[in-house]
Amino acid sequence: GDKGRILAWLYDAYTSDVFNAFHNDIEIAIFDEDAIPTIIRQIPKGKIVNITVFVDTGFNRTGIRYERALTVIEKLSRHSNVKIEGLMSHLIVADSNGTSDTKVREQLHKFRNLRAELATIGIHPNEVHIANSNGCLQYDVSDFTLARVGTGLFGLDIEAHIMKKHNIKPVMSLQTRILQIKSIKKGECIGYGCTYVSQRNMTICILGIGYADIPIYKYKGIYYFIRGTPRKVLGKTNMDQLVCVSKPGDRLHDVAYLFGLNKTHNQTPYSISRKIE
């Protein structure tokens, strides 16, 4: 039921990707000057398509070279079946520290300069955007029309000093529940391959989460937290369940956190990813 506009900026212009996009009213960003004739030929007869131009202002990934952008956009605008709807670029980094700050300001200067040059020849893209989460927080990009805020919406992938400055906190959590509590005897195996053998009579919890949910296979130094206490994962993780240590007081359906908004633990996606790299 979502009727929002879709912009695709990574595709193969020499396959049916572009034709299918136009057919389904998906807007595309052109990032390769050489591909433009192929793209134009795929526009359905009688249809005017919205085109965004992806300009490389210094990232040196996908994008039309800045030096060529004005000429390329001007030529594109001559096609009666093309509307220059957008102008976009991508920041190298946006943490406003030292050298990176200089590079970002150079990119922003180029991007704004190109927009001004386009205006002098009567081209005024409706959608102009370059900033990611850090870019929005660290620089004044209010003169652009869109911001590409991604993981920043969840308080993730933002430099620590930026998070502190703006009082940003992670808001995403990953949790499951206890599906079963059972006792096992000393010397019994747990899970595939018998990689864990009980050293004593003990009680264990089975949690409804596995590597199909989050791709962690070895939980060395990573714990689940139940009722505020860390629980070691025992044996191999399965696709949809794992086993951990149980403690007195555990009950069926108790919540087990891997990370998230819970004051009883400080495990985060960052601390987890550092242990599984």
PDB file of C-alpha atoms in Angstrom:
ATOM      1  CA  GLY A   1       0.000   0.000   0.000  1.00  0.00           C
ATOM      2  CA  ASP A   2       3.008   2.328   0.090  1.00  0.00           C
ATOM      3  CA  LYS A   3       2.619   4.826  -2.743  1.00  0.00           C
ATOM      4  CA  GLY A   4       5.826   6.725  -1.998  1.00  0.00           C
ATOM      5  CA  ARG A   5       8.365   7.521  -4.682  1.00  0.00           C
ATOM      6  CA  ILE A   6      11.340   5.199  -5.104  1.00  0.00           C
ATOM      7  CA  LEU A   7      14.770   6.287  -6.298  1.00  0.00           C
ATOM      8  CA  ALA A   8      17.295   3.649  -7.360  1.00  0.00           C
ATOM      9  CA  TRP A   9      20.903   4.651  -7.762  1.00  0.00           C
ATOM     10  CA  LEU A  10      22.669   1.307  -8.065  1.00  0.00           C
ATOM     11  CA  TYR A  11      21.766  -0.873 -11.028  1.00  0.00           C
ATOM     12  CA  ASP A  12      23.158  -2.346 -14.244  1.00  0.00           C
ATOM     13  CA  ALA A  13      22.242  -0.044 -17.115  1.00  0.00           C
ATOM     14  CA  TYR A  14      22.997  -2.728 -19.693  1.00  0.00           C
ATOM     15  CA  THR A  15      20.396  -5.207 -18.480  1.00  0.00           C
ATOM     16  CA  SER A  16      16.627  -4.991 -18.103  1.00  0.00           C
ATOM     17  CA  ASP A  17      17.013  -3.154 -14.775  1.00  0.00           C
ATOM     18  CA  VAL A  18      16.389   0.290 -16.280  1.00  0.00           C
ATOM     19  CA  PHE A  19      13.480  -0.789 -18.486  1.00  0.00           C
ATOM     20  CA  ASN A  20      11.811  -2.492 -15.506  1.00  0.00           C
ATOM     21  CA  ALA A  21      12.375   0.589 -13.360  1.00  0.00           C
ATOM     22  CA  PHE A  22      10.754   2.916 -15.880  1.00  0.00           C
ATOM     23  CA  HIS A  23       7.909   0.450 -16.414  1.00  0.00           C
ATOM     24  CA  ASN A  24       7.214   0.422 -12.654  1.00  0.00           C
ATOM     25  CA  ASP A  25       7.592   4.195 -12.191  1.00  0.00           C
ATOM     26  CA  ILE A  26      10.822   3.820 -10.248  1.00  0.00           C
ATOM     27  CA  GLU A  27      13.055   6.854 -10.647  1.00  0.00           C
ATOM     28  CA  ILE A  28      16.743   6.307 -11.320  1.00  0.00           C
ATOM     29  CA  ALA A  29      19.922   8.233 -10.678  1.00  0.00           C
ATOM     30  CA  ILE A  30      22.360   8.326 -13.580  1.00  0.00           C
ATOM     31  CA  PHE A  31      25.909   7.788 -12.365  1.00  0.00           C
ATOM     32  CA  ASP A  32      27.720   6.826 -15.578  1.00  0.00           C
ATOM     33  CA  GLU A  33      27.934   9.195 -18.534  1.00  0.00           C
ATOM     34  CA  ASP A  34      28.725   6.356 -20.951  1.00  0.00           C
ATOM     35  CA  ALA A  35      25.471   4.594 -20.079  1.00  0.00           C
ATOM     36  CA  ILE A  36      23.206   7.543 -20.903  1.00  0.00           C
ATOM     37  CA  PRO A  37      22.421   6.556 -24.544  1.00  0.00           C
ATOM     38  CA  THR A  38      21.456   3.052 -23.392  1.00  0.00           C
ATOM     39  CA  ILE A  39      19.261   4.490 -20.636  1.00  0.00           C
ATOM     40  CA  ILE A  40      17.517   6.952 -22.957  1.00  0.00           C
ATOM     41  CA  ARG A  41      16.657   4.179 -25.406  1.00  0.00           C
ATOM     42  CA  GLN A  42      14.826   2.294 -22.660  1.00  0.00           C
ATOM     43  CA  ILE A  43      12.372   5.093 -21.833  1.00  0.00           C
ATOM     44  CA  PRO A  44       8.875   3.921 -22.828  1.00  0.00           C
ATOM     45  CA  LYS A  45       7.405   5.727 -25.825  1.00  0.00           C
ATOM     46  CA  GLY A  46       5.308   8.714 -24.836  1.00  0.00           C
ATOM     47  CA  LYS A  47       6.558   8.717 -21.233  1.00  0.00           C
ATOM     48  CA  ILE A  48       8.485  11.443 -19.405  1.00  0.00           C
ATOM     49  CA  VAL A  49      10.738  10.033 -16.676  1.00  0.00           C
ATOM     50  CA  ASN A  50      12.224  11.677 -13.601  1.00  0.00           C
ATOM     51  CA  ILE A  51      15.998  11.482 -13.589  1.00  0.00           C
ATOM     52  CA  THR A  52      18.413  12.266 -10.760  1.00  0.00           C
ATOM     53  CA  VAL A  53      22.054  12.881 -11.592  1.00  0.00           C
ATOM     54  CA  PHE A  54      24.566  11.377  -9.177  1.00  0.00           C
ATOM     55  CA  VAL A  55      27.653  13.598  -9.120  1.00  0.00           C
ATOM     56  CA  ASP A  56      31.035  12.502  -7.778  1.00  0.00           C
ATOM     57  CA  THR A  57      32.286  15.441  -5.715  1.00  0.00           C
ATOM     58  CA  GLY A  58      35.319  13.579  -4.378  1.00  0.00           C
ATOM     59  CA  PHE A  59      34.200  10.200  -3.095  1.00  0.00           C
ATOM     60  CA  ASN A  60      35.461   8.397  -6.210  1.00  0.00           C
ATOM     61  CA  ARG A  61      32.871   5.712  -6.075  1.00  0.00           C
ATOM     62  CA  THR A  62      29.831   5.732  -8.413  1.00  0.00           C
ATOM     63  CA  GLY A  63      29.015   9.097  -9.905  1.00  0.00           C
ATOM     64  CA  ILE A  64      29.607  11.405 -12.860  1.00  0.00           C
ATOM     65  CA  ARG A  65      32.820  13.349 -12.469  1.00  0.00           C
ATOM     66  CA  TYR A  66      32.221  16.821 -11.093  1.00  0.00           C
ATOM     67  CA  GLU A  67      34.113  18.414 -13.979  1.00  0.00           C
ATOM     68  CA  ARG A  68      31.711  16.792 -16.466  1.00  0.00           C
ATOM     69  CA  ALA A  69      28.492  17.190 -14.505  1.00  0.00           C
ATOM     70  CA  LEU A  70      27.320  20.550 -15.875  1.00  0.00           C
ATOM     71  CA  THR A  71      27.796  19.467 -19.486  1.00  0.00           C
ATOM     72  CA  VAL A  72      26.168  16.079 -18.920  1.00  0.00           C
ATOM     73  CA  ILE A  73      23.121  17.533 -17.174  1.00  0.00           C
ATOM     74  CA  GLU A  74      22.680  20.209 -19.817  1.00  0.00           C
ATOM     75  CA  LYS A  75      22.694  17.561 -22.578  1.00  0.00           C
ATOM     76  CA  LEU A  76      20.275  15.384 -20.640  1.00  0.00           C
ATOM     77  CA  SER A  77      17.863  18.273 -20.271  1.00  0.00           C
ATOM     78  CA  ARG A  78      17.531  18.515 -24.062  1.00  0.00           C
ATOM     79  CA  HIS A  79      15.724  15.191 -24.193  1.00  0.00           C
ATOM     80  CA  SER A  80      11.993  15.860 -24.263  1.00  0.00           C
ATOM     81  CA  ASN A  81      11.259  12.625 -22.396  1.00  0.00           C
ATOM     82  CA  VAL A  82      13.589  13.438 -19.476  1.00  0.00           C
ATOM     83  CA  LYS A  83      12.905  15.657 -16.479  1.00  0.00           C
ATOM     84  CA  ILE A  84      15.940  16.543 -14.343  1.00  0.00           C
ATOM     85  CA  GLU A  85      14.236  15.911 -11.031  1.00  0.00           C
ATOM     86  CA  GLY A  86      17.202  15.462  -8.719  1.00  0.00           C
ATOM     87  CA  LEU A  87      20.845  16.204  -8.013  1.00  0.00           C
ATOM     88  CA  MET A  88      22.740  14.094  -5.511  1.00  0.00           C
ATOM     89  CA  SER A  89      26.201  13.299  -4.238  1.00  0.00           C
ATOM     90  CA  HIS A  90      27.777  11.416  -1.344  1.00  0.00           C
ATOM     91  CA  LEU A  91      30.040  12.614   1.470  1.00  0.00           C
ATOM     92  CA  ILE A  92      33.397  10.934   2.065  1.00  0.00           C
ATOM     93  CA  VAL A  93      33.033  11.297   5.821  1.00  0.00           C
ATOM     94  CA  ALA A  94      31.202  13.771   8.001  1.00  0.00           C
ATOM     95  CA  ASP A  95      32.696  13.750  11.472  1.00  0.00           C
ATOM     96  CA  SER A  96      34.039  17.342  11.276  1.00  0.00           C
ATOM     97  CA  ASN A  97      37.513  16.353  12.487  1.00  0.00           C
ATOM     98  CA  GLY A  98      40.707  17.667  10.904  1.00  0.00           C
ATOM     99  CA  THR A  99      41.374  16.621   7.316  1.00  0.00           C
ATOM    100  CA  SER A 100      37.969  15.052   6.850  1.00  0.00           C
ATOM    101  CA  ASP A 101      36.303  18.363   7.721  1.00  0.00           C
ATOM    102  CA  THR A 102      38.268  20.089   4.950  1.00  0.00           C
ATOM    103  CA  LYS A 103      37.295  17.427   2.419  1.00  0.00           C
ATOM    104  CA  VAL A 104      33.615  17.604   3.338  1.00  0.00           C
ATOM    105  CA  ARG A 105      33.582  21.393   3.021  1.00  0.00           C
ATOM    106  CA  GLU A 106      35.215  21.064  -0.405  1.00  0.00           C
ATOM    107  CA  GLN A 107      32.500  18.624  -1.443  1.00  0.00           C
ATOM    108  CA  LEU A 108      29.725  20.869  -0.169  1.00  0.00           C
ATOM    109  CA  HIS A 109      31.255  23.837  -1.996  1.00  0.00           C
ATOM    110  CA  LYS A 110      31.401  21.904  -5.280  1.00  0.00           C
ATOM    111  CA  PHE A 111      27.851  20.631  -4.866  1.00  0.00           C
ATOM    112  CA  ARG A 112      26.433  24.081  -4.168  1.00  0.00           C
ATOM    113  CA  ASN A 113      28.468  25.601  -6.986  1.00  0.00           C
ATOM    114  CA  LEU A 114      27.081  23.051  -9.457  1.00  0.00           C
ATOM    115  CA  ARG A 115      23.517  23.782  -8.363  1.00  0.00           C
ATOM    116  CA  ALA A 116      24.142  27.525  -8.887  1.00  0.00           C
ATOM    117  CA  GLU A 117      25.622  26.901 -12.350  1.00  0.00           C
ATOM    118  CA  LEU A 118      22.619  24.807 -13.320  1.00  0.00           C
ATOM    119  CA  ALA A 119      20.305  27.602 -12.219  1.00  0.00           C
ATOM    120  CA  THR A 120      22.017  30.019 -14.621  1.00  0.00           C
ATOM    121  CA  ILE A 121      20.973  27.808 -17.540  1.00  0.00           C
ATOM    122  CA  GLY A 122      17.444  27.323 -16.251  1.00  0.00           C
ATOM    123  CA  ILE A 123      17.801  23.888 -14.636  1.00  0.00           C
ATOM    124  CA  HIS A 124      16.358  23.702 -11.138  1.00  0.00           C
ATOM    125  CA  PRO A 125      16.236  20.141  -9.710  1.00  0.00           C
ATOM    126  CA  ASN A 126      13.464  19.724  -7.153  1.00  0.00           C
ATOM    127  CA  GLU A 127      15.378  17.219  -5.027  1.00  0.00           C
ATOM    128  CA  VAL A 128      18.923  18.109  -3.985  1.00  0.00           C
ATOM    129  CA  HIS A 129      20.691  15.944  -1.407  1.00  0.00           C
ATOM    130  CA  ILE A 130      24.137  14.922  -0.194  1.00  0.00           C
ATOM    131  CA  ALA A 131      24.021  14.550   3.600  1.00  0.00           C
ATOM    132  CA  ASN A 132      23.937  11.329   5.618  1.00  0.00           C
ATOM    133  CA  SER A 133      23.208  11.198   9.361  1.00  0.00           C
ATOM    134  CA  ASN A 134      26.558  12.653  10.416  1.00  0.00           C
ATOM    135  CA  GLY A 135      26.373  15.265   7.681  1.00  0.00           C
ATOM    136  CA  CYS A 136      23.015  16.488   8.962  1.00  0.00           C
ATOM    137  CA  LEU A 137      24.283  16.743  12.520  1.00  0.00           C
ATOM    138  CA  GLN A 138      27.658  18.325  11.832  1.00  0.00           C
ATOM    139  CA  TYR A 139      27.016  20.725   8.943  1.00  0.00           C
ATOM    140  CA  ASP A 140      24.370  23.214   7.884  1.00  0.00           C
ATOM    141  CA  VAL A 141      22.707  21.457   4.964  1.00  0.00           C
ATOM    142  CA  SER A 142      19.365  23.195   5.396  1.00  0.00           C
ATOM    143  CA  ASP A 143      19.536  24.637   1.876  1.00  0.00           C
ATOM    144  CA  PHE A 144      19.099  21.135   0.427  1.00  0.00           C
ATOM    145  CA  THR A 145      15.725  19.471   0.061  1.00  0.00           C
ATOM    146  CA  LEU A 146      16.354  15.951   1.389  1.00  0.00           C
ATOM    147  CA  ALA A 147      18.569  14.200   3.927  1.00  0.00           C
ATOM    148  CA  ARG A 148      19.509  10.546   3.592  1.00  0.00           C
ATOM    149  CA  VAL A 149      19.305   9.602   7.239  1.00  0.00           C
ATOM    150  CA  GLY A 150      19.762   5.841   7.599  1.00  0.00           C
ATOM    151  CA  THR A 151      21.078   3.993  10.632  1.00  0.00           C
ATOM    152  CA  GLY A 152      21.203   7.308  12.457  1.00  0.00           C
ATOM    153  CA  LEU A 153      17.448   6.947  12.927  1.00  0.00           C
ATOM    154  CA  PHE A 154      18.268   4.072  15.286  1.00  0.00           C
ATOM    155  CA  GLY A 155      21.171   5.841  17.002  1.00  0.00           C
ATOM    156  CA  LEU A 156      23.644   3.655  15.137  1.00  0.00           C
ATOM    157  CA  ASP A 157      26.687   4.292  12.947  1.00  0.00           C
ATOM    158  CA  ILE A 158      27.329   7.749  14.385  1.00  0.00           C
ATOM    159  CA  GLU A 159      30.709   8.854  15.705  1.00  0.00           C
ATOM    160  CA  ALA A 160      30.868   8.654  19.504  1.00  0.00           C
ATOM    161  CA  HIS A 161      31.693  12.348  19.992  1.00  0.00           C
ATOM    162  CA  ILE A 162      28.749  13.322  17.761  1.00  0.00           C
ATOM    163  CA  MET A 163      26.386  11.106  19.738  1.00  0.00           C
ATOM    164  CA  LYS A 164      27.566  12.693  22.983  1.00  0.00           C
ATOM    165  CA  LYS A 165      27.304  16.232  21.617  1.00  0.00           C
ATOM    166  CA  HIS A 166      23.721  15.757  20.437  1.00  0.00           C
ATOM    167  CA  ASN A 167      22.644  13.368  23.217  1.00  0.00           C
ATOM    168  CA  ILE A 168      21.859  10.601  20.729  1.00  0.00           C
ATOM    169  CA  LYS A 169      21.241   7.118  22.083  1.00  0.00           C
ATOM    170  CA  PRO A 170      20.671   3.761  20.350  1.00  0.00           C
ATOM    171  CA  VAL A 171      16.956   2.966  20.280  1.00  0.00           C
ATOM    172  CA  MET A 172      17.059  -0.487  18.702  1.00  0.00           C
ATOM    173  CA  SER A 173      16.961  -3.664  20.738  1.00  0.00           C
ATOM    174  CA  LEU A 174      17.206  -7.366  19.992  1.00  0.00           C
ATOM    175  CA  GLN A 175      15.452  -9.672  22.390  1.00  0.00           C
ATOM    176  CA  THR A 176      13.829 -13.067  22.581  1.00  0.00           C
ATOM    177  CA  ARG A 177      12.164 -15.190  25.264  1.00  0.00           C
ATOM    178  CA  ILE A 178      12.775 -18.401  27.131  1.00  0.00           C
ATOM    179  CA  LEU A 179      10.977 -21.240  25.341  1.00  0.00           C
ATOM    180  CA  GLN A 180      11.937 -24.037  27.720  1.00  0.00           C
ATOM    181  CA  ILE A 181      13.771 -24.616  30.995  1.00  0.00           C
ATOM    182  CA  LYS A 182      15.186 -28.073  31.601  1.00  0.00           C
ATOM    183  CA  SER A 183      17.690 -29.959  33.739  1.00  0.00           C
ATOM    184  CA  ILE A 184      20.619 -31.970  32.381  1.00  0.00           C
ATOM    185  CA  LYS A 185      23.111 -34.249  34.098  1.00  0.00           C
ATOM    186  CA  LYS A 186      26.861 -34.071  34.377  1.00  0.00           C
ATOM    187  CA  GLY A 187      28.530 -35.436  31.232  1.00  0.00           C
ATOM    188  CA  GLU A 188      25.585 -34.781  28.883  1.00  0.00           C
ATOM    189  CA  CYS A 189      26.101 -32.984  25.565  1.00  0.00           C
ATOM    190  CA  ILE A 190      24.384 -29.867  24.335  1.00  0.00           C
ATOM    191  CA  GLY A 191      23.695 -29.263  20.656  1.00  0.00           C
ATOM    192  CA  TYR A 192      25.299 -30.269  17.367  1.00  0.00           C
ATOM    193  CA  GLY A 193      28.679 -31.943  17.492  1.00  0.00           C
ATOM    194  CA  CYS A 194      28.649 -32.295  21.267  1.00  0.00           C
ATOM    195  CA  THR A 195      30.864 -29.213  21.491  1.00  0.00           C
ATOM    196  CA  TYR A 196      29.715 -28.550  25.062  1.00  0.00           C
ATOM    197  CA  VAL A 197      29.688 -31.235  27.730  1.00  0.00           C
ATOM    198  CA  SER A 198      28.151 -30.413  31.091  1.00  0.00           C
ATOM    199  CA  GLN A 199      30.683 -30.447  33.931  1.00  0.00           C
ATOM    200  CA  ARG A 200      27.922 -30.801  36.542  1.00  0.00           C
ATOM    201  CA  ASN A 201      24.214 -31.288  36.951  1.00  0.00           C
ATOM    202  CA  MET A 202      22.720 -28.021  35.741  1.00  0.00           C
ATOM    203  CA  THR A 203      19.638 -26.200  34.512  1.00  0.00           C
ATOM    204  CA  ILE A 204      19.567 -24.661  31.063  1.00  0.00           C
ATOM    205  CA  CYS A 205      17.330 -22.262  29.104  1.00  0.00           C
ATOM    206  CA  ILE A 206      16.391 -22.645  25.448  1.00  0.00           C
ATOM    207  CA  LEU A 207      15.965 -19.276  23.710  1.00  0.00           C
ATOM    208  CA  GLY A 208      14.005 -18.702  20.516  1.00  0.00           C
ATOM    209  CA  ILE A 209      16.742 -17.068  18.468  1.00  0.00           C
ATOM    210  CA  GLY A 210      19.553 -18.337  16.244  1.00  0.00           C
ATOM    211  CA  TYR A 211      21.873 -17.550  13.375  1.00  0.00           C
ATOM    212  CA  ALA A 212      18.894 -17.108  11.028  1.00  0.00           C
ATOM    213  CA  ASP A 213      18.029 -14.039  13.114  1.00  0.00           C
ATOM    214  CA  ILE A 214      21.505 -12.651  13.692  1.00  0.00           C
ATOM    215  CA  PRO A 215      24.603 -14.212  12.092  1.00  0.00           C
ATOM    216  CA  ILE A 216      26.634 -14.991  15.204  1.00  0.00           C
ATOM    217  CA  TYR A 217      28.006 -18.524  15.342  1.00  0.00           C
ATOM    218  CA  LYS A 218      30.516 -18.264  18.177  1.00  0.00           C
ATOM    219  CA  TYR A 219      29.415 -16.403  21.287  1.00  0.00           C
ATOM    220  CA  LYS A 220      32.839 -16.034  22.844  1.00  0.00           C
ATOM    221  CA  GLY A 221      32.604 -13.057  25.174  1.00  0.00           C
ATOM    222  CA  ILE A 222      29.047 -12.281  24.047  1.00  0.00           C
ATOM    223  CA  TYR A 223      26.138 -12.949  26.385  1.00  0.00           C
ATOM    224  CA  TYR A 224      22.380 -12.862  26.582  1.00  0.00           C
ATOM    225  CA  PHE A 225      20.966 -11.034  29.585  1.00  0.00           C
ATOM    226  CA  ILE A 226      18.028 -12.442  31.520  1.00  0.00           C
ATOM    227  CA  ARG A 227      16.710 -10.576  34.548  1.00  0.00           C
ATOM    228  CA  GLY A 228      19.793  -8.380  34.475  1.00  0.00           C
ATOM    229  CA  THR A 229      22.439 -11.116  34.566  1.00  0.00           C
ATOM    230  CA  PRO A 230      24.691 -12.311  31.740  1.00  0.00           C
ATOM    231  CA  ARG A 231      24.075 -15.846  30.470  1.00  0.00           C
ATOM    232  CA  LYS A 232      26.744 -17.810  28.659  1.00  0.00           C
ATOM    233  CA  VAL A 233      25.687 -19.539  25.429  1.00  0.00           C
ATOM    234  CA  LEU A 234      26.339 -23.283  25.610  1.00  0.00           C
ATOM    235  CA  GLY A 235      27.293 -25.340  22.561  1.00  0.00           C
ATOM    236  CA  LYS A 236      26.694 -24.431  18.941  1.00  0.00           C
ATOM    237  CA  THR A 237      24.040 -21.968  17.898  1.00  0.00           C
ATOM    238  CA  ASN A 238      21.254 -23.445  15.757  1.00  0.00           C
ATOM    239  CA  MET A 239      19.320 -21.741  13.024  1.00  0.00           C
ATOM    240  CA  ASP A 240      16.427 -20.758  15.266  1.00  0.00           C
ATOM    241  CA  GLN A 241      17.408 -21.534  18.855  1.00  0.00           C
ATOM    242  CA  LEU A 242      20.272 -21.580  21.298  1.00  0.00           C
ATOM    243  CA  VAL A 243      20.966 -22.809  24.811  1.00  0.00           C
ATOM    244  CA  CYS A 244      22.216 -20.705  27.691  1.00  0.00           C
ATOM    245  CA  VAL A 245      22.822 -21.036  31.404  1.00  0.00           C
ATOM    246  CA  SER A 246      19.741 -20.836  33.615  1.00  0.00           C
ATOM    247  CA  LYS A 247      19.644 -19.370  37.118  1.00  0.00           C
ATOM    248  CA  PRO A 248      17.174 -19.735  39.992  1.00  0.00           C
ATOM    249  CA  GLY A 249      14.130 -17.582  39.416  1.00  0.00           C
ATOM    250  CA  ASP A 250      14.060 -17.935  35.635  1.00  0.00           C
ATOM    251  CA  ARG A 251      10.596 -18.475  34.226  1.00  0.00           C
ATOM    252  CA  LEU A 252       9.131 -19.393  30.849  1.00  0.00           C
ATOM    253  CA  HIS A 253       8.717 -16.337  28.604  1.00  0.00           C
ATOM    254  CA  ASP A 254      11.269 -14.255  30.521  1.00  0.00           C
ATOM    255  CA  VAL A 255      12.891 -11.793  28.117  1.00  0.00           C
ATOM    256  CA  ALA A 256      16.484 -12.396  27.052  1.00  0.00           C
ATOM    257  CA  TYR A 257      18.313  -9.360  25.648  1.00  0.00           C
ATOM    258  CA  LEU A 258      21.262  -9.444  23.291  1.00  0.00           C
ATOM    259  CA  PHE A 259      21.350  -5.643  23.156  1.00  0.00           C
ATOM    260  CA  GLY A 260      18.866  -2.834  23.565  1.00  0.00           C
ATOM    261  CA  LEU A 261      17.174  -0.385  25.853  1.00  0.00           C
ATOM    262  CA  ASN A 262      17.727  -2.067  29.170  1.00  0.00           C
ATOM    263  CA  LYS A 263      19.672  -0.549  32.049  1.00  0.00           C
ATOM    264  CA  THR A 264      20.733  -3.935  33.381  1.00  0.00           C
ATOM    265  CA  HIS A 265      23.398  -4.428  30.717  1.00  0.00           C
ATOM    266  CA  ASN A 266      25.698  -2.365  28.528  1.00  0.00           C
ATOM    267  CA  GLN A 267      26.157  -4.713  25.565  1.00  0.00           C
ATOM    268  CA  THR A 268      25.652  -2.842  22.295  1.00  0.00           C
ATOM    269  CA  PRO A 269      25.773  -3.660  18.576  1.00  0.00           C
ATOM    270  CA  TYR A 270      29.195  -1.998  18.577  1.00  0.00           C
ATOM    271  CA  SER A 271      30.652  -4.113  21.370  1.00  0.00           C
ATOM    272  CA  ILE A 272      29.206  -7.257  19.792  1.00  0.00           C
ATOM    273  CA  SER A 273      30.531  -6.508  16.309  1.00  0.00           C
ATOM    274  CA  ARG A 274      34.024  -5.866  17.655  1.00  0.00           C
ATOM    275  CA  LYS A 275      34.070  -9.400  19.105  1.00  0.00           C
ATOM    276  CA  ILE A 276      32.888 -11.136  15.934  1.00  0.00           C
ATOM    277  CA  GLU A 277      34.938  -9.270  13.316  1.00  0.00           C
TER     278      GLU A 277
END
